Amino acid sequence: MKQFWLQFFTWWNGQTLGTRFYTWRRGQFVGQDEFGNKYYRAQGPLIDRSVGTERRWVIYVGDADASRVPPGWRAWLTHNENVPPSEDKYQPREWEKGHIPNLTGTPQAYRPAGSQLASGQRPAATGDYVPWTPGE
C-alpha cells in the first residue's frame, strides 16, 4: 500500500501512476543499464511530433537522478543515437568516465575552504578584481 501512495504522490521515487499506465499501454521495453534503470520507446502514433520521431524515456530505480544514466543511454534518449546500447553492443570510449553520483545536498557534497558549511578560513582576496562601471 505504501508503494501505491508513493507512486501516486511523488515523481522523484521511481515512476508515477501516470507513467506506469503510459508505459503499460504504449511502452516498448528497449533495455536495462548496469544501475537497473529501464528504457522504453513509444509504440503507435505520437502524441506530440515535436519530440522527434519517437518518444523515449527511462524508469529510474530509486530516486530520479539523471546523472545515473550512462553516456550510451543518454545519447539514445536525446536522439543523438538511433540504435540503443542494448542492440549495439556499446563500448564506452576511453575518455568517458564512470558514474559519479550527484552529491549536492548530502554530507559528502563539495565544500571549498571558507564555505559556510566547511571548516577553515576563506582565502584572502587577491586584489585582481576590477568592477565594471558603465560609460568607461
XYZ file of C-alpha atoms in Angstrom:
136
model
C 0.000 0.000 0.000
C 2.894 2.351 0.794
C 4.317 1.830 -2.712
C 0.944 2.792 -4.241
C 0.828 6.099 -2.347
C 4.465 6.851 -3.198
C 3.701 6.351 -6.899
C 0.538 8.386 -6.610
C 2.066 11.452 -4.938
C 5.791 11.520 -5.822
C 7.616 11.905 -9.115
C 11.175 11.530 -7.778
C 10.829 7.979 -6.484
C 10.643 5.574 -9.432
C 7.622 6.208 -11.603
C 4.227 7.798 -11.069
C 0.972 6.008 -11.769
C 0.554 8.021 -14.973
C 3.967 6.924 -16.222
C 3.258 3.321 -15.230
C -0.032 3.380 -17.145
C 1.526 5.024 -20.241
C 4.416 2.548 -20.160
C 1.971 -0.357 -19.876
C -0.159 0.908 -22.791
C 2.391 2.355 -25.204
C 5.855 1.440 -23.955
C 8.145 -0.998 -25.697
C 10.962 -2.184 -23.432
C 14.327 -1.462 -25.064
C 16.889 -2.375 -22.436
C 18.322 -2.007 -18.976
C 21.593 -0.445 -17.808
C 24.045 -1.566 -15.127
C 22.216 0.510 -12.482
C 18.884 -1.233 -13.113
C 17.232 1.706 -14.922
C 14.830 0.557 -17.661
C 14.492 2.275 -21.033
C 11.396 2.438 -23.235
C 10.224 3.788 -26.566
C 6.650 4.601 -27.550
C 4.623 2.352 -29.814
C 1.864 3.651 -32.019
C 1.055 7.228 -33.051
C 2.920 10.085 -31.420
C 1.157 12.463 -29.077
C 3.464 15.358 -29.924
C 5.574 15.360 -33.089
C 7.922 17.992 -31.633
C 9.656 15.299 -29.527
C 11.155 13.697 -32.622
C 10.418 10.517 -34.468
C 9.630 8.607 -31.302
C 9.178 9.252 -27.615
C 11.858 7.714 -25.377
C 12.039 7.581 -21.593
C 13.716 5.980 -18.604
C 12.230 4.469 -15.454
C 14.756 5.003 -12.667
C 15.439 2.548 -9.884
C 15.098 4.557 -6.681
C 15.486 8.319 -6.796
C 15.231 10.025 -10.185
C 18.841 11.096 -10.688
C 19.680 11.924 -14.300
C 23.390 11.624 -13.540
C 22.844 7.852 -13.220
C 22.145 7.479 -16.950
C 25.258 6.088 -18.694
C 26.589 8.018 -21.732
C 25.395 5.469 -24.296
C 21.842 5.529 -22.981
C 21.927 9.330 -22.650
C 22.824 9.596 -26.350
C 19.929 7.294 -27.251
C 17.420 9.157 -25.029
C 18.322 12.509 -26.606
C 18.112 11.137 -30.180
C 21.855 11.549 -30.777
C 21.984 7.794 -31.480
C 19.329 5.804 -33.298
C 20.366 2.395 -32.004
C 20.117 1.787 -28.232
C 23.167 0.349 -26.431
C 21.264 -2.907 -25.795
C 21.113 -3.559 -29.557
C 24.506 -2.112 -30.491
C 26.965 -3.773 -28.091
C 28.008 -0.300 -26.977
C 31.607 0.071 -25.782
C 32.431 3.231 -23.811
C 35.169 5.412 -25.238
C 38.447 5.679 -23.327
C 37.708 9.303 -22.385
C 34.282 8.522 -20.873
C 34.294 8.489 -17.089
C 32.351 6.133 -14.891
C 29.342 7.206 -12.883
C 29.884 9.684 -10.071
C 26.643 10.343 -8.169
C 25.354 13.878 -7.668
C 26.263 14.593 -4.037
C 24.675 18.036 -3.806
C 22.675 18.333 -0.592
C 24.404 15.386 1.086
C 27.128 15.359 3.753
C 29.606 14.273 1.034
C 28.968 17.387 -1.107
C 31.946 19.505 -2.143
C 32.563 22.333 0.296
C 35.556 24.528 -0.527
C 37.641 26.179 2.164
C 35.819 29.209 3.507
C 32.359 27.836 2.737
C 29.768 28.367 5.461
C 29.361 24.610 5.736
C 33.082 23.779 5.782
C 35.780 24.391 8.312
C 38.772 26.584 7.652
C 39.333 30.152 6.641
C 38.267 31.763 3.414
C 41.249 32.548 1.179
C 42.264 36.186 1.144
C 41.188 38.341 -1.797
C 43.919 38.739 -4.387
C 43.047 42.275 -5.436
C 42.865 41.451 -9.143
C 39.120 42.124 -9.429
C 38.178 45.360 -11.139
C 34.439 46.109 -11.201
C 32.854 47.220 -14.443
C 31.389 50.707 -14.475
C 29.004 51.855 -17.236
C 30.417 54.520 -19.528
C 34.045 53.552 -19.159
